[in-house]
PDB file of C-alpha atoms and ligand atoms in Angstrom:
ATOM      1  CA  MET A 349      61.715 253.088 103.615  1.00 87.00           C
ATOM      2  CA  HIS A 350      58.303 253.892 104.671  1.00 95.00           C
ATOM      3  CA  ILE A 351      55.830 251.452 102.123  1.00 94.00           C
ATOM      4  CA  LEU A 352      53.617 255.106 101.429  1.00 97.00           C
ATOM      5  CA  ALA A 353      57.480 257.013 100.868  1.00 98.00           C
ATOM      6  CA  LYS A 354      57.353 254.158  97.952  1.00 98.00           C
ATOM      7  CA  THR A 355      54.462 254.747  96.504  1.00 98.00           C
ATOM      8  CA  ILE A 356      55.022 258.758  96.566  1.00 98.00           C
ATOM      9  CA  ALA A 357      58.453 258.297  95.073  1.00 98.00           C
ATOM     10  CA  GLN A 358      56.773 255.775  91.967  1.00 98.00           C
ATOM     11  CA  HIS A 359      53.992 258.569  91.396  1.00 98.00           C
ATOM     12  CA  LEU A 360      56.543 261.852  91.314  1.00 98.00           C
ATOM     13  CA  SER A 361      59.525 263.302  90.248  1.00 98.00           C
ATOM     14  CA  PRO A 362      62.781 263.035  92.032  1.00 98.00           C
ATOM     15  CA  PRO A 363      62.881 266.810  92.563  1.00 98.00           C
ATOM     16  CA  ARG A 364      59.084 266.585  93.946  1.00 98.00           C
ATOM     17  CA  PHE A 365      59.673 263.357  96.057  1.00 98.00           C
ATOM     18  CA  LYS A 366      62.492 264.973  98.085  1.00 98.00           C
ATOM     19  CA  HIS A 367      60.531 268.139  98.755  1.00 99.00           C
ATOM     20  CA  SER A 368      57.820 265.847  99.888  1.00 98.00           C
ATOM     21  CA  MET A 369      59.989 264.151 102.263  1.00 98.00           C
ATOM     22  CA  GLY A 370      61.955 267.435 103.152  1.00 98.00           C
ATOM     23  CA  VAL A 371      57.709 268.695 103.938  1.00 99.00           C
ATOM     24  CA  ALA A 372      57.195 265.532 106.022  1.00 98.00           C
ATOM     25  CA  GLN A 373      60.493 265.878 108.022  1.00 98.00           C
ATOM     26  CA  THR A 374      59.851 269.525 108.760  1.00 99.00           C
ATOM     27  CA  ALA A 375      56.453 268.796 109.737  1.00 99.00           C
ATOM     28  CA  ALA A 376      57.287 266.028 112.174  1.00 98.00           C
ATOM     29  CA  LEU A 377      59.919 268.337 113.672  1.00 98.00           C
ATOM     30  CA  LEU A 378      56.997 271.156 114.171  1.00 99.00           C
ATOM     31  CA  ALA A 379      54.628 269.015 115.176  1.00 99.00           C
ATOM     32  CA  GLN A 380      56.719 267.837 118.114  1.00 98.00           C
ATOM     33  CA  ARG A 381      57.115 271.554 118.909  1.00 98.00           C
ATOM     34  CA  TYR A 382      53.446 272.295 118.907  1.00 98.00           C
ATOM     35  CA  GLY A 383      51.781 269.032 120.569  1.00 98.00           C
ATOM     36  CA  VAL A 384      50.697 267.137 117.106  1.00 98.00           C
ATOM     37  CA  GLU A 385      51.204 263.351 116.571  1.00 98.00           C
ATOM     38  CA  PRO A 386      54.299 263.844 114.448  1.00 98.00           C
ATOM     39  CA  GLU A 387      53.478 260.080 112.489  1.00 98.00           C
ATOM     40  CA  GLN A 388      50.481 262.323 111.569  1.00 98.00           C
ATOM     41  CA  ALA A 389      52.095 265.460 110.455  1.00 98.00           C
ATOM     42  CA  TRP A 390      54.911 263.654 108.981  1.00 98.00           C
ATOM     43  CA  LEU A 391      52.046 261.302 106.911  1.00 98.00           C
ATOM     44  CA  ALA A 392      50.419 264.404 105.613  1.00 99.00           C
ATOM     45  CA  GLY A 393      53.806 266.240 104.341  1.00 99.00           C
ATOM     46  CA  LEU A 394      54.375 262.936 102.992  1.00 98.00           C
ATOM     47  CA  VAL A 395      51.186 263.255 100.325  1.00 99.00           C
ATOM     48  CA  HIS A 396      50.684 267.136 100.696  1.00 99.00           C
ATOM     49  CA  ASP A 397      51.842 267.473  96.727  1.00 99.00           C
ATOM     50  CA  TYR A 398      50.141 264.208  95.582  1.00 99.00           C
ATOM     51  CA  ALA A 399      48.427 265.733  92.702  1.00 98.00           C
ATOM     52  CA  ARG A 400      51.251 268.395  91.935  1.00 98.00           C
ATOM     53  CA  GLU A 401      52.358 266.955  88.489  1.00 98.00           C
ATOM     54  CA  MET A 402      48.679 265.723  87.341  1.00 98.00           C
ATOM     55  CA  GLN A 403      48.017 267.572  83.861  1.00 97.00           C
ATOM     56  CA  ALA A 404      46.034 270.582  83.947  1.00 97.00           C
ATOM     57  CA  VAL A 405      43.467 269.128  81.945  1.00 97.00           C
ATOM     58  CA  ASP A 406      43.001 265.983  84.243  1.00 98.00           C
ATOM     59  CA  LEU A 407      42.862 268.682  87.310  1.00 98.00           C
ATOM     60  CA  LEU A 408      40.102 270.642  86.057  1.00 98.00           C
ATOM     61  CA  ALA A 409      38.106 268.027  85.050  1.00 98.00           C
ATOM     62  CA  TRP A 410      38.606 266.769  89.018  1.00 98.00           C
ATOM     63  CA  ALA A 411      38.293 269.899  90.268  1.00 98.00           C
ATOM     64  CA  GLN A 412      35.045 270.621  88.323  1.00 98.00           C
ATOM     65  CA  LYS A 413      33.509 267.468  89.606  1.00 98.00           C
ATOM     66  CA  LEU A 414      34.443 268.205  93.167  1.00 98.00           C
ATOM     67  CA  GLY A 415      33.304 271.726  93.206  1.00 97.00           C
ATOM     68  CA  GLU A 416      36.452 273.557  93.251  1.00 97.00           C
ATOM     69  CA  LEU A 417      36.727 275.779  90.380  1.00 98.00           C
ATOM     70  CA  ASP A 418      36.464 279.503  90.517  1.00 97.00           C
ATOM     71  CA  HIS A 419      37.385 282.497  88.124  1.00 97.00           C
ATOM     72  CA  ILE A 420      41.257 282.264  89.511  1.00 98.00           C
ATOM     73  CA  THR A 421      41.748 278.701  89.966  1.00 98.00           C
ATOM     74  CA  GLN A 422      40.265 278.139  86.156  1.00 97.00           C
ATOM     75  CA  LEU A 423      43.316 280.070  84.890  1.00 97.00           C
ATOM     76  CA  HIS A 424      45.923 279.410  87.465  1.00 98.00           C
ATOM     77  CA  LYS A 425      45.288 275.604  87.550  1.00 98.00           C
ATOM     78  CA  GLU A 426      48.525 274.692  89.487  1.00 97.00           C
ATOM     79  CA  LEU A 427      46.226 275.892  92.571  1.00 98.00           C
ATOM     80  CA  LEU A 428      44.284 273.164  92.517  1.00 98.00           C
ATOM     81  CA  HIS A 429      46.368 270.758  93.066  1.00 98.00           C
ATOM     82  CA  ALA A 430      45.855 270.778  96.686  1.00 98.00           C
ATOM     83  CA  PRO A 431      41.733 270.394  97.096  1.00 98.00           C
ATOM     84  CA  VAL A 432      42.220 267.678  94.170  1.00 98.00           C
ATOM     85  CA  GLY A 433      45.482 265.981  96.038  1.00 99.00           C
ATOM     86  CA  ALA A 434      42.999 265.942  98.884  1.00 98.00           C
ATOM     87  CA  HIS A 435      40.528 264.040  96.800  1.00 98.00           C
ATOM     88  CA  LEU A 436      42.942 261.152  95.315  1.00 98.00           C
ATOM     89  CA  ILE A 437      44.829 260.475  98.809  1.00 98.00           C
ATOM     90  CA  LYS A 438      41.725 259.418  99.885  1.00 98.00           C
ATOM     91  CA  LEU A 439      40.479 257.332  96.805  1.00 98.00           C
ATOM     92  CA  GLU A 440      43.937 255.878  95.564  1.00 98.00           C
ATOM     93  CA  LEU A 441      46.166 256.360  98.863  1.00 98.00           C
ATOM     94  CA  GLY A 442      43.469 255.158 101.245  1.00 97.00           C
ATOM     95  CA  ILE A 443      44.253 257.971 103.846  1.00 98.00           C
ATOM     96  CA  GLN A 444      40.757 258.134 106.020  1.00 97.00           C
ATOM     97  CA  ASP A 445      42.593 260.829 108.355  1.00 98.00           C
ATOM     98  CA  LEU A 446      40.169 263.147 107.379  1.00 98.00           C
ATOM     99  CA  GLU A 447      42.530 266.150 109.625  1.00 98.00           C
ATOM    100  CA  ILE A 448      45.407 264.994 107.032  1.00 99.00           C
ATOM    101  CA  VAL A 449      43.109 265.289 103.942  1.00 99.00           C
ATOM    102  CA  GLN A 450      41.719 268.855 105.197  1.00 98.00           C
ATOM    103  CA  ALA A 451      45.594 269.799 105.850  1.00 99.00           C
ATOM    104  CA  VAL A 452      46.387 269.082 102.027  1.00 99.00           C
ATOM    105  CA  ALA A 453      43.329 270.630 100.807  1.00 98.00           C
ATOM    106  CA  THR A 454      44.608 273.968 102.515  1.00 98.00           C
ATOM    107  CA  HIS A 455      48.305 273.727 101.701  1.00 98.00           C
ATOM    108  CA  THR A 456      48.273 276.383  99.141  1.00 98.00           C
ATOM    109  CA  LEU A 457      46.053 278.655  99.839  1.00 98.00           C
ATOM    110  CA  GLY A 458      45.562 278.349 103.366  1.00 98.00           C
ATOM    111  CA  ASP A 459      42.179 279.058 105.219  1.00 98.00           C
ATOM    112  CA  VAL A 460      40.297 280.375 108.179  1.00 98.00           C
ATOM    113  CA  ASN A 461      40.468 278.276 110.882  1.00 98.00           C
ATOM    114  CA  MET A 462      43.143 276.036 110.127  1.00 98.00           C
ATOM    115  CA  SER A 463      43.562 273.103 112.428  1.00 98.00           C
ATOM    116  CA  THR A 464      47.062 272.877 114.242  1.00 98.00           C
ATOM    117  CA  LEU A 465      48.067 270.391 111.431  1.00 99.00           C
ATOM    118  CA  ALA A 466      46.912 272.536 109.018  1.00 99.00           C
ATOM    119  CA  LYS A 467      49.076 274.927 109.472  1.00 98.00           C
ATOM    120  CA  ILE A 468      52.106 272.731 110.016  1.00 99.00           C
ATOM    121  CA  ILE A 469      51.950 271.411 106.832  1.00 99.00           C
ATOM    122  CA  PHE A 470      51.398 275.122 105.142  1.00 99.00           C
ATOM    123  CA  LEU A 471      54.314 276.084 106.856  1.00 99.00           C
ATOM    124  CA  ALA A 472      56.507 273.220 106.513  1.00 99.00           C
ATOM    125  CA  ASP A 473      55.712 273.225 102.780  1.00 99.00           C
ATOM    126  CA  MET A 474      57.512 277.283 102.862  1.00 98.00           C
ATOM    127  CA  ILE A 475      60.415 276.320 104.753  1.00 98.00           C
ATOM    128  CA  GLU A 476      61.700 272.493 104.402  1.00 98.00           C
ATOM    129  CA  PRO A 477      65.536 272.385 103.987  1.00 98.00           C
ATOM    130  CA  GLY A 478      65.402 272.461  99.958  1.00 98.00           C
ATOM    131  CA  ARG A 479      63.462 275.642  99.928  1.00 98.00           C
ATOM    132  CA  LYS A 480      66.184 278.793  99.516  1.00 98.00           C
ATOM    133  CA  TYR A 481      64.705 282.214  98.615  1.00 97.00           C
ATOM    134  CA  PRO A 482      65.491 285.597 101.047  1.00 96.00           C
ATOM    135  CA  GLY A 483      63.689 285.358 104.124  1.00 97.00           C
ATOM    136  CA  VAL A 484      63.355 281.894 104.547  1.00 98.00           C
ATOM    137  CA  GLU A 485      65.867 281.461 107.010  1.00 98.00           C
ATOM    138  CA  ARG A 486      63.737 284.467 109.247  1.00 98.00           C
ATOM    139  CA  LEU A 487      60.720 282.631 108.611  1.00 98.00           C
ATOM    140  CA  ARG A 488      62.303 279.172 109.929  1.00 98.00           C
ATOM    141  CA  GLU A 489      63.027 280.924 113.052  1.00 98.00           C
ATOM    142  CA  LYS A 490      59.469 282.103 113.453  1.00 98.00           C
ATOM    143  CA  GLY A 491      58.377 278.662 113.282  1.00 98.00           C
ATOM    144  CA  GLN A 492      60.196 277.723 116.415  1.00 98.00           C
ATOM    145  CA  GLN A 493      58.574 280.851 118.119  1.00 98.00           C
ATOM    146  CA  SER A 494      55.309 281.039 117.075  1.00 98.00           C
ATOM    147  CA  LEU A 495      53.215 279.026 114.595  1.00 98.00           C
ATOM    148  CA  ASN A 496      50.335 281.412 113.785  1.00 98.00           C
ATOM    149  CA  GLU A 497      52.967 283.961 113.376  1.00 98.00           C
ATOM    150  CA  ALA A 498      55.178 282.122 111.093  1.00 98.00           C
ATOM    151  CA  VAL A 499      51.756 281.132 108.992  1.00 98.00           C
ATOM    152  CA  LEU A 500      51.332 284.777 108.668  1.00 98.00           C
ATOM    153  CA  GLY A 501      54.861 285.522 107.566  1.00 98.00           C
ATOM    154  CA  SER A 502      54.606 282.647 104.678  1.00 98.00           C
ATOM    155  CA  ILE A 503      51.272 284.360 103.768  1.00 98.00           C
ATOM    156  CA  ASP A 504      52.596 287.679 103.440  1.00 98.00           C
ATOM    157  CA  HIS A 505      55.648 286.366 101.526  1.00 98.00           C
ATOM    158  CA  THR A 506      53.434 284.722  98.722  1.00 98.00           C
ATOM    159  CA  ILE A 507      51.516 287.704  98.948  1.00 98.00           C
ATOM    160  CA  LYS A 508      54.458 290.259  97.787  1.00 98.00           C
ATOM    161  CA  TYR A 509      55.847 287.250  95.678  1.00 98.00           C
ATOM    162  CA  LEU A 510      52.124 287.441  93.766  1.00 98.00           C
ATOM    163  CA  VAL A 511      52.215 291.133  93.752  1.00 98.00           C
ATOM    164  CA  ALA A 512      55.788 291.141  92.315  1.00 98.00           C
ATOM    165  CA  GLU A 513      54.663 289.061  89.576  1.00 98.00           C
ATOM    166  CA  GLY A 514      51.542 290.512  88.829  1.00 98.00           C
ATOM    167  CA  LYS A 515      49.653 287.465  89.669  1.00 98.00           C
ATOM    168  CA  PRO A 516      45.966 287.683  90.644  1.00 98.00           C
ATOM    169  CA  ILE A 517      45.773 286.458  94.735  1.00 98.00           C
ATOM    170  CA  HIS A 518      43.325 284.536  95.760  1.00 98.00           C
ATOM    171  CA  PRO A 519      40.326 285.551  98.026  1.00 98.00           C
ATOM    172  CA  ARG A 520      40.959 282.311 100.202  1.00 98.00           C
ATOM    173  CA  THR A 521      44.400 283.903 100.866  1.00 98.00           C
ATOM    174  CA  ILE A 522      43.318 287.247 101.524  1.00 98.00           C
ATOM    175  CA  ALA A 523      40.875 285.380 104.159  1.00 98.00           C
ATOM    176  CA  ALA A 524      43.439 283.272 105.221  1.00 98.00           C
ATOM    177  CA  ARG A 525      45.781 286.260 106.186  1.00 98.00           C
ATOM    178  CA  ASN A 526      42.910 288.560 107.561  1.00 98.00           C
ATOM    179  CA  PHE A 527      41.905 285.964 109.708  1.00 98.00           C
ATOM    180  CA  LEU A 528      45.457 285.661 111.604  1.00 98.00           C
ATOM    181  CA  ILE A 529      45.864 289.243 111.818  1.00 97.00           C
ATOM    182  CA  MET A 530      42.527 290.166 113.442  1.00 96.00           C
ATOM    183  CA  GLY A 531      43.494 287.419 115.927  1.00 92.00           C
ATOM    184  CA  GLY A 532      41.979 284.688 114.822  1.00 90.00           C
ATOM    185  CA  GLU A 533      43.480 281.122 116.194  1.00 90.00           C
TER     186      GLU A 533
HETATM  187  O1  LIG B 441      53.334 272.966  95.716  1.00 54.58           O
HETATM  188  P1  LIG B 441      54.441 273.587  95.713  1.00 54.58           P
HETATM  189  O2  LIG B 441      55.164 274.100  94.871  1.00 54.58           O
HETATM  190  O3  LIG B 441      55.304 273.021  96.945  1.00 54.58           O
HETATM  191  O4  LIG B 441      53.756 274.894  96.810  1.00 54.58           O
HETATM  192  P2  LIG B 441      52.247 275.241  97.122  1.00 54.58           P
HETATM  193  O5  LIG B 441      51.577 274.243  96.763  1.00 54.58           O
HETATM  194  O6  LIG B 441      52.402 276.291  98.056  1.00 54.58           O
HETATM  195  O7  LIG B 441      52.196 276.284  95.742  1.00 54.58           O
HETATM  196  C1  LIG B 441      52.803 277.271  95.252  1.00 54.58           C
HETATM  197  C2  LIG B 441      52.081 277.906  94.101  1.00 54.58           C
HETATM  198  O8  LIG B 441      50.798 278.546  94.478  1.00 54.58           O
HETATM  199  C3  LIG B 441      53.239 279.131  93.724  1.00 54.58           C
HETATM  200  O9  LIG B 441      53.236 279.351  92.594  1.00 54.58           O
HETATM  201  C4  LIG B 441      52.402 280.334  94.067  1.00 54.58           C
HETATM  202  C5  LIG B 441      50.995 279.905  94.019  1.00 54.58           C
HETATM  203  N1  LIG B 441      50.088 280.834  94.627  1.00 54.58           N
HETATM  204  C6  LIG B 441      49.683 280.458  96.452  1.00 54.58           C
HETATM  205  N2  LIG B 441      48.821 281.363  96.972  1.00 54.58           N
HETATM  206  C7  LIG B 441      48.172 281.900  95.539  1.00 54.58           C
HETATM  207  C8  LIG B 441      48.898 281.738  94.336  1.00 54.58           C
HETATM  208  N3  LIG B 441      48.750 281.905  93.192  1.00 54.58           N
HETATM  209  C9  LIG B 441      47.906 282.834  93.077  1.00 54.58           C
HETATM  210  N4  LIG B 441      47.569 283.245  91.779  1.00 54.58           N
HETATM  211  N5  LIG B 441      47.197 283.332  93.805  1.00 54.58           N
HETATM  212  C10 LIG B 441      47.364 282.868  95.050  1.00 54.58           C
HETATM  213  O10 LIG B 441      46.406 283.154  96.242  1.00 54.58           O
HETATM  214 FE1  LIG B 442      51.829 272.060  96.963  1.00 54.58          FE
HETATM  215 FE1  LIG B 443      55.065 271.455  97.883  1.00 54.58          FE
END
């Protein structure tokens, strides 16, 4: 096994590790399709949820320090695993590729002006083989046709879920969607 995969296997629960390997594999395939280095995408997928199982109190402390707290993330602390994870993969795993760091930072909420790698990680997180929800197959098919359309479809799916659950939609999620539907790439 890849040395970093061993580290991640020790850092996360077995189901989360399995998800991370699924995202890595899916991201590597999407990378081949969209002209990104598959090794880079695989690595980004492997580490994308590095902070996903951190205690809320620790996430909060790190996010505060990093200036990543806002009125929504301070209540919905699980959203902080993306920016905090981005920081910790630099600090604890020594990852120096800032494109990977940025992809991890935006993998939950998305953003305007995402790199192709960041879009790949965002989509791979939604469609890896372990994901099972109505509509996932359509998103997998879209992912073969158009990366932007598939990312947009993923954002729409998340927004519908949040509306159904009565949860707040983060402004960054809205900004990411507006950017894509208004012709941004
Ligand atoms: O870490 P994963 O579970 O693999 O997936 P993820 O990083 O995409 O996180 C998914 C969670 O993030 C899911 O519970 C929905 C939530 N989420 C995504 N966008 C928003 C959001 N939650 C709120 N409140 N607002 C958002 O805009
Ligand atoms: Fe995540
Ligand atoms: Fe994930």
